Coordinates of C-alpha atoms and ligand atoms in Angstrom, one line a residue:
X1 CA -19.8 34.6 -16.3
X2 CA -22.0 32.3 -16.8
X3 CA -20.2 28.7 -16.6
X4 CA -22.5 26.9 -19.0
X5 CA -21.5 28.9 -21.7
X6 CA -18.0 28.0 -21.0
X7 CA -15.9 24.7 -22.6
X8 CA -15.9 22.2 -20.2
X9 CA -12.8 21.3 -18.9
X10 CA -11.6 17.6 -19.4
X11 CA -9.2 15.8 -17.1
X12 CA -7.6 12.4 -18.7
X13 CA -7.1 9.6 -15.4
X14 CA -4.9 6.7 -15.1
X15 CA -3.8 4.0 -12.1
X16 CA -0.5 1.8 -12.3
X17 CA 1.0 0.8 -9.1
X18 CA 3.5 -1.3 -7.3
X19 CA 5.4 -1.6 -4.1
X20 CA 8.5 -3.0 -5.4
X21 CA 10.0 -5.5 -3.0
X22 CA 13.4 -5.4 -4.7
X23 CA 15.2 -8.2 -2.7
X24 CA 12.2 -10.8 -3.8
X25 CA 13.2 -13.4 -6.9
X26 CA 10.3 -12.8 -9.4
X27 CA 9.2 -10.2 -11.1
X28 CA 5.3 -9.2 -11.1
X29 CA 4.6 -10.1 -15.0
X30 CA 2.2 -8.6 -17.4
X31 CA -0.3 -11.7 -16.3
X32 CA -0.2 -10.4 -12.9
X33 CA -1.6 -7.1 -13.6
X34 CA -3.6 -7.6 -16.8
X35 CA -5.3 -10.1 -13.8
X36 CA -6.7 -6.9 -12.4
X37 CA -7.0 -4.1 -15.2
X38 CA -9.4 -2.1 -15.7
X39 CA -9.8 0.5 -18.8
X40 CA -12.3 3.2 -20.5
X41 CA -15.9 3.2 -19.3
X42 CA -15.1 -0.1 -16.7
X43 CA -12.5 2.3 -14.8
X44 CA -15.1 4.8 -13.4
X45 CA -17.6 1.7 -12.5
X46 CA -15.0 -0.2 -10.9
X47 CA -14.2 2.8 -8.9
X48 CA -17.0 5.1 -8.3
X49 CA -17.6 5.5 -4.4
X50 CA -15.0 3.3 -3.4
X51 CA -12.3 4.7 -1.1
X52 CA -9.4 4.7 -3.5
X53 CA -7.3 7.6 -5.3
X54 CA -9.2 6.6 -8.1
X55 CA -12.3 6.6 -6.6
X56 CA -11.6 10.4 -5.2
X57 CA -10.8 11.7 -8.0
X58 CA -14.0 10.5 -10.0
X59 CA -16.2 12.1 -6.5
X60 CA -14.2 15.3 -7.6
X61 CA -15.4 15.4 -11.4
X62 CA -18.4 14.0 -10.8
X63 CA -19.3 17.0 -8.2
X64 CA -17.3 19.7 -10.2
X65 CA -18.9 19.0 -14.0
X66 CA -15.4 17.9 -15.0
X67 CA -15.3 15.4 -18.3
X68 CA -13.4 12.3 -17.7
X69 CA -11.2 10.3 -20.1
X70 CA -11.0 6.5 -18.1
X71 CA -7.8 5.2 -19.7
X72 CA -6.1 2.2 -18.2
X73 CA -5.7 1.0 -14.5
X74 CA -4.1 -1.7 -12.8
X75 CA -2.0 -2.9 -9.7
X76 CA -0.7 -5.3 -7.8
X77 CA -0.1 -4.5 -4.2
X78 CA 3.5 -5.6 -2.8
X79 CA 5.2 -8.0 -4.8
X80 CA 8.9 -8.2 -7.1
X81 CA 10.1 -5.7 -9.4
X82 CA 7.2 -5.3 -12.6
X83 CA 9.1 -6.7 -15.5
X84 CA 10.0 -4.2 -18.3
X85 CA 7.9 -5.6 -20.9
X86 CA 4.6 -4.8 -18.1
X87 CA 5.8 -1.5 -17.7
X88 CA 6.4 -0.3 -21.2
X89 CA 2.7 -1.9 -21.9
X90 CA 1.2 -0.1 -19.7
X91 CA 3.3 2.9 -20.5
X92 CA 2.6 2.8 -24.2
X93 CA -1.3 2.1 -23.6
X94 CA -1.3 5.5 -21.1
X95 CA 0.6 7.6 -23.6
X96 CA -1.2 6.4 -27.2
X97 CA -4.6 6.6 -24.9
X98 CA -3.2 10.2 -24.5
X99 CA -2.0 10.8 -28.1
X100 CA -4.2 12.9 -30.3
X101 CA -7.0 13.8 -27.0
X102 CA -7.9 17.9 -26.3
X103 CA -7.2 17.4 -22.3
X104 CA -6.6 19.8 -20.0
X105 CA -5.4 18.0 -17.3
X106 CA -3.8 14.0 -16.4
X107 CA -4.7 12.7 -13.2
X108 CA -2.5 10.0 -11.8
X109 CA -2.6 7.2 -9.5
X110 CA 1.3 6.0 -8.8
X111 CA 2.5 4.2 -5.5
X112 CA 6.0 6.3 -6.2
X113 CA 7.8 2.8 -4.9
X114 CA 7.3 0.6 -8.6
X115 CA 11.1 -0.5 -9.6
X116 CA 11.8 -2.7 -12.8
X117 CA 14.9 -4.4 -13.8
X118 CA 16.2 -1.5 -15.5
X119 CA 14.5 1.2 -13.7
X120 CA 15.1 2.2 -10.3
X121 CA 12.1 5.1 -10.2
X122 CA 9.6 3.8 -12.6
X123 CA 7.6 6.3 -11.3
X124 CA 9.4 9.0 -12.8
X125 CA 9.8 7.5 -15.7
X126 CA 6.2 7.2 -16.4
X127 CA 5.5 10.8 -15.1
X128 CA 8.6 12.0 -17.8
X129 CA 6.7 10.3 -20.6
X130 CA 3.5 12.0 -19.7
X131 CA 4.7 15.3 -19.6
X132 CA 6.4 14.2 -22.9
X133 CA 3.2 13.3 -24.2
X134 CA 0.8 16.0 -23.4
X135 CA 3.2 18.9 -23.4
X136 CA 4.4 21.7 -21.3
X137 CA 0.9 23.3 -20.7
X138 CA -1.2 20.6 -19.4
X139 CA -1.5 20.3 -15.9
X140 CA 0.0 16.8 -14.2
X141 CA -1.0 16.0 -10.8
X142 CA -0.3 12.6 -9.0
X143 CA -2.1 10.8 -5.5
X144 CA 0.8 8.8 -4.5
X145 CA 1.1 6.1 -1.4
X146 CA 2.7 7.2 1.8
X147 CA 5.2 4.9 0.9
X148 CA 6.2 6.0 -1.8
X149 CA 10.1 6.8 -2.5
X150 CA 10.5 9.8 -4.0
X151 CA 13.3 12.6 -4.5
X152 CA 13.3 15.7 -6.5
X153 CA 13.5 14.1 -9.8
X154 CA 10.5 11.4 -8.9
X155 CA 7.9 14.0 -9.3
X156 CA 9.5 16.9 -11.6
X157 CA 7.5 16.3 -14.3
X158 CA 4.4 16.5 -12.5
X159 CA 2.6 20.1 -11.3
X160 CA 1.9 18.8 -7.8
X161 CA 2.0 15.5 -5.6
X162 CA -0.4 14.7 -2.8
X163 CA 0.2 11.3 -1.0
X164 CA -1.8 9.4 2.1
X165 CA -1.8 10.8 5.0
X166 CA -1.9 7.7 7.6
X167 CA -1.1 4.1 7.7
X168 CA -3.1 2.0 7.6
X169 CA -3.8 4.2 4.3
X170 CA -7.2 5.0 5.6
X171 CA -7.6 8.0 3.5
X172 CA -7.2 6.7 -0.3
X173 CA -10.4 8.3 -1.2
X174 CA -9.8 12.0 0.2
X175 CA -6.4 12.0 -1.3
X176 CA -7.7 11.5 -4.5
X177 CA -9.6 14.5 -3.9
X178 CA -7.2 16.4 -2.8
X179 CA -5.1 15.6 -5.5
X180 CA -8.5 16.3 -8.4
X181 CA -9.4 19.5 -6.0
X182 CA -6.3 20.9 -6.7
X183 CA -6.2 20.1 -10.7
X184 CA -9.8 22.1 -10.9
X185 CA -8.7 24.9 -9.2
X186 CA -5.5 25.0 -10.9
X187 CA -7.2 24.8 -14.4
X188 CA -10.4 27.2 -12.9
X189 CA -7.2 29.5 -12.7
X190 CA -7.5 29.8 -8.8
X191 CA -4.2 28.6 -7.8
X192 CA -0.7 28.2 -9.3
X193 CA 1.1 25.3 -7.4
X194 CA 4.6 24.6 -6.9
X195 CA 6.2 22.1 -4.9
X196 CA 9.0 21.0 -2.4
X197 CA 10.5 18.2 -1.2
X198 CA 13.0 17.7 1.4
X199 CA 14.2 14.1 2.4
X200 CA 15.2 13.9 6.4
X201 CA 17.8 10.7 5.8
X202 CA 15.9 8.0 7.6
X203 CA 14.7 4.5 6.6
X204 CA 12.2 2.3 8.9
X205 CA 10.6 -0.9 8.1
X206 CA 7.1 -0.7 7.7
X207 CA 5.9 -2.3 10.6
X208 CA 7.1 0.9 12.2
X209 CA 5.5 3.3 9.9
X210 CA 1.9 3.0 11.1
X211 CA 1.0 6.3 11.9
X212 CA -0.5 6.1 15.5
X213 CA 2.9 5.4 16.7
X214 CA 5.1 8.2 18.0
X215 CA 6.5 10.6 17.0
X216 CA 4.8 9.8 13.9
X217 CA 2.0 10.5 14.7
X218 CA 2.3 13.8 15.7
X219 CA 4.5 15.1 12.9
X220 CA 1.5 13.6 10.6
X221 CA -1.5 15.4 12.7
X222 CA 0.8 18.5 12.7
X223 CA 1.4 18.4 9.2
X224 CA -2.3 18.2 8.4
X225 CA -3.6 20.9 11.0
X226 CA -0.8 23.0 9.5
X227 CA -2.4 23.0 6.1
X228 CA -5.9 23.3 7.3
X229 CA -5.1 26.3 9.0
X230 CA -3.1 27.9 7.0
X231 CA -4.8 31.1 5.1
X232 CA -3.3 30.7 1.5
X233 CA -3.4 27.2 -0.4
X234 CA -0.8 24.6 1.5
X235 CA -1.2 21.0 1.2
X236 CA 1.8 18.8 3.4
X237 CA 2.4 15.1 2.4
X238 CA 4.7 13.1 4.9
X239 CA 6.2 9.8 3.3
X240 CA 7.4 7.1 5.3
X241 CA 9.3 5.6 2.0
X242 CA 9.8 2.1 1.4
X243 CA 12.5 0.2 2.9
X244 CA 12.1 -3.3 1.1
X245 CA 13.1 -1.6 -2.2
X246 CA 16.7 -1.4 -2.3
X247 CA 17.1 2.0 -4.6
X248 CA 19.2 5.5 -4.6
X249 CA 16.1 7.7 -3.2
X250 CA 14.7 5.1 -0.5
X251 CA 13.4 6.3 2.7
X252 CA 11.5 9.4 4.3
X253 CA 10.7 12.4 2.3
X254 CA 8.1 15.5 3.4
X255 CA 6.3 17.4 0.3
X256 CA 4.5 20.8 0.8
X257 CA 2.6 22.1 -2.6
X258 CA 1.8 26.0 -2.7
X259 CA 0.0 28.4 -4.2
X260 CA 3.1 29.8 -6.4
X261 CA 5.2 30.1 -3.0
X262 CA 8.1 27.7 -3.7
X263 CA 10.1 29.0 -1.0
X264 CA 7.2 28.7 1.6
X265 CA 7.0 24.6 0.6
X266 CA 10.5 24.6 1.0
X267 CA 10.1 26.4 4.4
X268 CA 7.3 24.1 6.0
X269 CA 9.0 20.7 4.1
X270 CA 11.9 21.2 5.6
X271 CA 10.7 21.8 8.7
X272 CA 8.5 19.0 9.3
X273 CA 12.0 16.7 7.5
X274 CA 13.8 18.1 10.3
X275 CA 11.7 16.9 13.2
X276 CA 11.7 13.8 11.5
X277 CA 15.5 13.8 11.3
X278 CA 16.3 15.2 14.7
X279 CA 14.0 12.6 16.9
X280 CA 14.9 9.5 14.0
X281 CA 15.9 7.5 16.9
X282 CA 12.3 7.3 18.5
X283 CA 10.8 5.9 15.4
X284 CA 12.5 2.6 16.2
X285 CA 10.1 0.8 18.4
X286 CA 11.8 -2.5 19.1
X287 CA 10.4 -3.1 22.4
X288 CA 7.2 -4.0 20.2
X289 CA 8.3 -7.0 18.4
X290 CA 8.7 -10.6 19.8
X291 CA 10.6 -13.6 18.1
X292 CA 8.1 -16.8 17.6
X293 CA 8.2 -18.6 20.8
X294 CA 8.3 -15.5 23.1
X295 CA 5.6 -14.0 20.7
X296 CA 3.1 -17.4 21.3
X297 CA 3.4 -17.1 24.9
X298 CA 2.7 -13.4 25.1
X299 CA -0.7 -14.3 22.3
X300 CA -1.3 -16.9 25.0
X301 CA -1.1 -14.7 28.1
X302 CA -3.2 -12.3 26.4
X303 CA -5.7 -14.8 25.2
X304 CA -6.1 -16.3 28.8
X305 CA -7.8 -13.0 30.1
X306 CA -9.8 -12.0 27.1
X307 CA -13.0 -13.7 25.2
X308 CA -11.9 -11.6 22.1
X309 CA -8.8 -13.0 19.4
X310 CA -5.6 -12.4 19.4
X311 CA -4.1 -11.2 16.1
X312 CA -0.5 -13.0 15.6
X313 CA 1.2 -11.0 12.8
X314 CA 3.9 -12.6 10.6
X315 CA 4.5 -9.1 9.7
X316 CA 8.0 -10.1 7.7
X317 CA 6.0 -12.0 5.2
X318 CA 6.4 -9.6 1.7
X319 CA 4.4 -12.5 -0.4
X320 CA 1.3 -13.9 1.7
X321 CA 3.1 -17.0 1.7
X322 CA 5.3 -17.1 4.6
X323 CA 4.7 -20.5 7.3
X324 CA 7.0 -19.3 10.3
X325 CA 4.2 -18.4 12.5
X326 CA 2.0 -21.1 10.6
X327 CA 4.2 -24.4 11.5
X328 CA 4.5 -23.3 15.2
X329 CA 0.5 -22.4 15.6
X330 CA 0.3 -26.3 14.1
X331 CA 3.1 -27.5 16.6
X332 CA 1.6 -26.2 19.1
X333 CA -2.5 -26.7 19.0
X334 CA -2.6 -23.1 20.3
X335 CA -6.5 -23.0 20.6
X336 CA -9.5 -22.3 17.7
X337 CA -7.0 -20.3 15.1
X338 CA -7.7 -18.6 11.9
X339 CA -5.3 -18.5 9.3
X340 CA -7.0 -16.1 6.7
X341 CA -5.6 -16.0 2.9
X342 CA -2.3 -18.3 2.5
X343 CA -1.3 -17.7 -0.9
X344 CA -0.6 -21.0 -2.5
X345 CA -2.0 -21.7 -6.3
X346 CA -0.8 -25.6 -6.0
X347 CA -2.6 -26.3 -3.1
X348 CA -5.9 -24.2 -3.7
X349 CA -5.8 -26.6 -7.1
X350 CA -5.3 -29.5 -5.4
X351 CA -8.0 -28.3 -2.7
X352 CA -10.4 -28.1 -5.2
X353 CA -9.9 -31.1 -7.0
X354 CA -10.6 -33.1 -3.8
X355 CA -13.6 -31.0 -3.2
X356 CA -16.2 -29.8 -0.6
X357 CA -15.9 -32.6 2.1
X358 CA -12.7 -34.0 1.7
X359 CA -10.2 -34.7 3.8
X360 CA -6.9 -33.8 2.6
X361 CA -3.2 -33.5 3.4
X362 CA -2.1 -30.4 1.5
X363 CA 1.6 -29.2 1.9
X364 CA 1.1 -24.9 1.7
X365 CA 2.5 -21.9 1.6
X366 CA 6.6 -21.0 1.9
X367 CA 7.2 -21.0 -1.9
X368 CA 8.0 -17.8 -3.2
X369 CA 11.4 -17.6 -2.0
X370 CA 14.1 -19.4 0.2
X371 CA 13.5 -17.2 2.8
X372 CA 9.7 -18.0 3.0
X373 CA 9.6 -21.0 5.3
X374 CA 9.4 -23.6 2.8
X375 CA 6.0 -25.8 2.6
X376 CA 4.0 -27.3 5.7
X377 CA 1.7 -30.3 5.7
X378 CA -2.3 -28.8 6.3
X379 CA -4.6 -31.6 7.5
X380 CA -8.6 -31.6 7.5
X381 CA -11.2 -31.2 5.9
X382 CA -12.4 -28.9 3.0
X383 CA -15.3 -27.0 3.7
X384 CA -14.9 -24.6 1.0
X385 CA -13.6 -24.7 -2.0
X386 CA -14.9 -22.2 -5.1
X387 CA -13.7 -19.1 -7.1
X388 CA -14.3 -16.1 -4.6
X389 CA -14.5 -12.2 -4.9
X390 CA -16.2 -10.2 -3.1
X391 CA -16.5 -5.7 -2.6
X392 CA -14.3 -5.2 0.2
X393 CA -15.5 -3.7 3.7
X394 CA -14.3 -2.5 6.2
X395 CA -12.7 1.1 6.5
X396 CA -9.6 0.4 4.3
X397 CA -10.0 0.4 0.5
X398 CA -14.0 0.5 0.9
X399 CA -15.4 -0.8 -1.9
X400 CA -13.1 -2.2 -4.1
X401 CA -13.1 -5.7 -6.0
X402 CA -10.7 -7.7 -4.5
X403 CA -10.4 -11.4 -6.7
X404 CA -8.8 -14.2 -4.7
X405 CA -9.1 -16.8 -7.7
X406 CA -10.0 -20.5 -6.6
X407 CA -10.2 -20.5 -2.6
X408 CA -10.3 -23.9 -0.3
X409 CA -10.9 -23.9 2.8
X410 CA -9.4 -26.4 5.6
X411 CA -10.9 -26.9 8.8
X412 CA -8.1 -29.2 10.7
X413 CA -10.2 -29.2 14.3
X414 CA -7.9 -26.5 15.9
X415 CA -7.3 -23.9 12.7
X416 CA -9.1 -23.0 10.0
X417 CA -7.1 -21.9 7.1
X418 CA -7.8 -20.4 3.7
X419 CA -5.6 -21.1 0.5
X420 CA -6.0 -18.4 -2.1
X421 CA -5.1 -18.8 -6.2
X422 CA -3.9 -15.0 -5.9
X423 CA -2.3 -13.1 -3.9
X424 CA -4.0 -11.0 -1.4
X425 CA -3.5 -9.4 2.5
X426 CA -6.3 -10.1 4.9
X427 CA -7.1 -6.8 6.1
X428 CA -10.5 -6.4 6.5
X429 CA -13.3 -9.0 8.4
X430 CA -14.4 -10.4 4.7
X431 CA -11.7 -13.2 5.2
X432 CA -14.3 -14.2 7.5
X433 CA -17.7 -13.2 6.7
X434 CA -17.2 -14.1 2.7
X435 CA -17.1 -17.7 4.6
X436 CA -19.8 -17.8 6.9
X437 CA -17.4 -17.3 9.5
X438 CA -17.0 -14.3 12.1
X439 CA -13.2 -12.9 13.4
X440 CA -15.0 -13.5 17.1
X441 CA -15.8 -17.7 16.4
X442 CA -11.5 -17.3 17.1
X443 CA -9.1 -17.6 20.1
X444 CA -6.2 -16.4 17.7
X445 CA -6.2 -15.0 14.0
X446 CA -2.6 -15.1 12.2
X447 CA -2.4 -12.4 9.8
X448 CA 0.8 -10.9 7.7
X449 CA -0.8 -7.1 6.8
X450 CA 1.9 -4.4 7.9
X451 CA -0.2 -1.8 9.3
X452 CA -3.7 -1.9 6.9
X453 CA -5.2 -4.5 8.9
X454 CA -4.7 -2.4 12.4
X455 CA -8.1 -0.1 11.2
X456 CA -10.3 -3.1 11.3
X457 CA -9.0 -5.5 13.8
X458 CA -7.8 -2.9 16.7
X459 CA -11.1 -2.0 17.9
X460 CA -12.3 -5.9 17.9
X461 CA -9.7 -7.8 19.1
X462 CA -7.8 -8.6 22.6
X463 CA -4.0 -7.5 21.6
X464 CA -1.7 -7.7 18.3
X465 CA 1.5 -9.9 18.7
X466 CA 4.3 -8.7 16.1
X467 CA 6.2 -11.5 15.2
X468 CA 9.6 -11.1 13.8
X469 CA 10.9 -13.6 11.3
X470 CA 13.5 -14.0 8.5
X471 CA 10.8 -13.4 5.3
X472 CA 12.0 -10.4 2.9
X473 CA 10.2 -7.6 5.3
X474 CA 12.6 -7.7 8.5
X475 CA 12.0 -5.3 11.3
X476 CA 15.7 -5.0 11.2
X477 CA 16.7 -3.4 8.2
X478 CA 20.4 -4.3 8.5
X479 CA 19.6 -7.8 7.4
X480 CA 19.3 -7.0 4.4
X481 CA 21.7 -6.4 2.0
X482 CA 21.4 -2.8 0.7
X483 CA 23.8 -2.1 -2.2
X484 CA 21.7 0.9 -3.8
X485 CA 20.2 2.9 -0.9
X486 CA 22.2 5.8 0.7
X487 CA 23.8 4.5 3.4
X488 CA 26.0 7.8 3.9
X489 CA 22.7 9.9 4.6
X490 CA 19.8 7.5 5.6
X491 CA 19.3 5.6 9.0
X492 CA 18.9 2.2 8.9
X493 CA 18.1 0.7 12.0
X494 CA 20.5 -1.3 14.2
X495 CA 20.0 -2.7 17.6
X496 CA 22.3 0.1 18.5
X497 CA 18.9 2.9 17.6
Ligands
LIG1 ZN1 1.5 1.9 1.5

């Protein structure tokens, strides 16, 4: 047949994420994410060739001849529950975007972990209305984050579900494509996918979901070599869940999507959920973490043999804000230290007022709730102070606009730090080369990423420290107080894992 003669076929795509931290006081408001959006013909620019789910799925139609309809995207990382009012906007702009449009298919980009006040799976929720929307026939398919948490009932209203493979979420772009591969050859009429999903009972906090630890990492490369080998269509998702969100379907889950062979997903789910389940106890990994003096010493030992930095990670912190690690790296004079993107509006403000050259006392950081720290006095010089966004480098999210509002930057003599009007993780070198700095002009870089930062910095630095301390994020999920999540069937970890 010749394909010009045929209708093209036209895929509708969409982004609204969040990583709900449940336990955190504010909600992220309609401000927050209208800060970021993108819609119509500015979606595909802002996310051509960038290594995003987005961005994969736009390489996908782009290569394949598929029409696009750009309708809305935004996010906003890790943060509080997304109010209702920003969810039904976004919602309602999706599903009117939607109304009326000849589509044959809706790709979506959902972190599978967004909560509001009166939603515990927003996620569903937004995939429900879709399917509402655009009826019965029209193919749904979703890139999701590996920590996403998802049951049954999260994704039933979509035809398939693909979510990162690793963490740091390295592959954004590829599981876009995986996701937009399988929509064109579902609609080409190649494949006919059905899904399965099997949860093995097991939370961990992320700091232990970073998938070159074991025996994560082998279920992961396992689950991936199984698909590529196998001879009809399989595609296996592992999800490490997220275990700051305090809801009924928290924690692992394993997806494997089929062509039309439900009980084969179910077959290679559950067996990947039940090596999971069966060797839970190795994914605890506390021999890793250090409290905050034992955790400067170690950086310090370290240090002593090595030219390169030592990365200090205030891995707790859920809001770029915390000043544990902070107000003993000042107590201390450690050596040359960077402290790359403190979130503090106030003090960027005030930063800026005194301007380039200044010399300022600042109290940052420890705001956004009482377990943050609570403020410490900065004191030095400015030697930056401006709006700043930049492309991001680096091998995680490649490409994409990250906006950090008004930044100042204070050089105190011993630590350099920089005080950002939004929110955002250092995970890449741009903290550093956006200010005419390098990560190597540093004895010891304090950074609060989970596991995205680890692509970058591993293969430049001398050792990571994790530093355990009291923000919403614990390493020790039994400080927290769960009301929601399964108890009866999940894992939490206890000293006595
Ligand atoms: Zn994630």
């Amino acid at each position: 047949m010749n394909r010009s003669t045929e209708r093209r076929l036209r895929v509708a795509i969409a982004g609204f994420k969040l990583e709900s931290v449940t336990f955190l006081p504010n909600l992220t408001t309609l401000a927050d994410f209208q800060a970021v959006e993108c819609s119509g013909a500015d979606l595909i620019d802002a996310h051509r060739g960038t290594n995003t789910p987005v961005g994969g799925f736009i390489a996908v139609c782009d290569r394949e001849g598929i029409d696009m309809l750009p309708i809305v995207y935004t996010e906003a990382g890790a943060a509080g529950p997304s109010s209702d009012e920003a969810f039904e906007h976004y919602l309602g702009h999706m599903l009117s975007a939607l109304s009326g449009e000849k589509i044959d298919g809706v790709l979506l980009d959902l972190h599978g972990a967004m909560t509001t006040p009166t939603r515990f799976d927003a996620d569903a929720d937004i995939l429900a209305a879709v399917r509402q929307q655009v009826g019965a026939q029209t193919r749904i398919m979703v890139a999701l984050d590996y920590h996403a948490n998802l049951d049954e009932n999260t994704i039933r209203d979509a035809d398939a579900a693909f979510g990162y493979h690793f963490s740091p979420h390295t592959d954004q772009g590829e599981t876009g494509e995986r996701t937009a591969n399988c929509m064109v050859r579902t609609l080409r009429g190649e494949i006919n996918p059905v899904w399965a999903l099997i949860k093995p009972g097991l939370m961990v906090p992320s700091i232990f979901s970073a998938t070159n630890l074991e025996p994560l990492a082998s279920v992961v490369q396992n689950s991936i070599v199984r698909a590529r080998n196998s001879e009809r269509y399989l595609d296996v998702s592992v999800f490490a869940g997220f275990s700051y969100a305090d809801v009924p379907n928290c924690g692992f889950s394993v997806l494997a999507v089929t062509d039309g062979d439900r009980e084969m997903a179910k077959r290679i789910a559950s067996e990947f959920s039940d090596i999971i389940r069966t060797s839970r106890a190795a994914f605890s990994h506390r021999g890793l973490l250090y409290g905050i003096d034992d955790g400067i010493a170690e950086a310090c030992r370290i240090a002593a043999h090595s030219d390169r930095p030592v990365v200090l990670l205030e891995h707790a912190d859920r809001m770029v804000d915390s000043t544990y690690v902070l107000r003993a790296v000042i107590e201390r004079r450690l050596g040359r230290t960077a402290v790359p993107f403190l979130w503090d509006p106030e003090a960027a403000a005030a930063g800026m007022k005194a301007g380039v050259g200044a010399q300022v006392q600042l109290s940052v950081g420890g705001h956004s709730s009482e377990r943050a720290g609570g403020p410490v006095m900065v004191d030095g010089r400015v030697v930056f102070a401006g709006p700043k966004s930049f492309h991001a480098t680096g091998p995680y999210y490649t490409g994409r606009l990250v906006d950090l509002g008004d930044v100042v930057v204070i050089d105190t003599g011993f630590m350099v730090i920089s005080i950002t009007t939004r929110p955002s993780v250092a995970v890449s070198e741009d903290c550093f080369i956006q200010f005419g700095m390098q990560a190597s002009d540093f004895d010891y870089i304090l950074l609060r990423s989970k596991t995205h930062f680890r692509a970058a910095y591993e293969p430049i630095v001398a050792g990571i420290v994790i530093i355990d301390t009291p923000d919403w994020g614990p390493a020790d999920l039994t400080t927290l107080n769960f009301v929601h999540a399964p108890s009866d069937h999940t894992y939490p970890f206890t000293d006595a894992a």
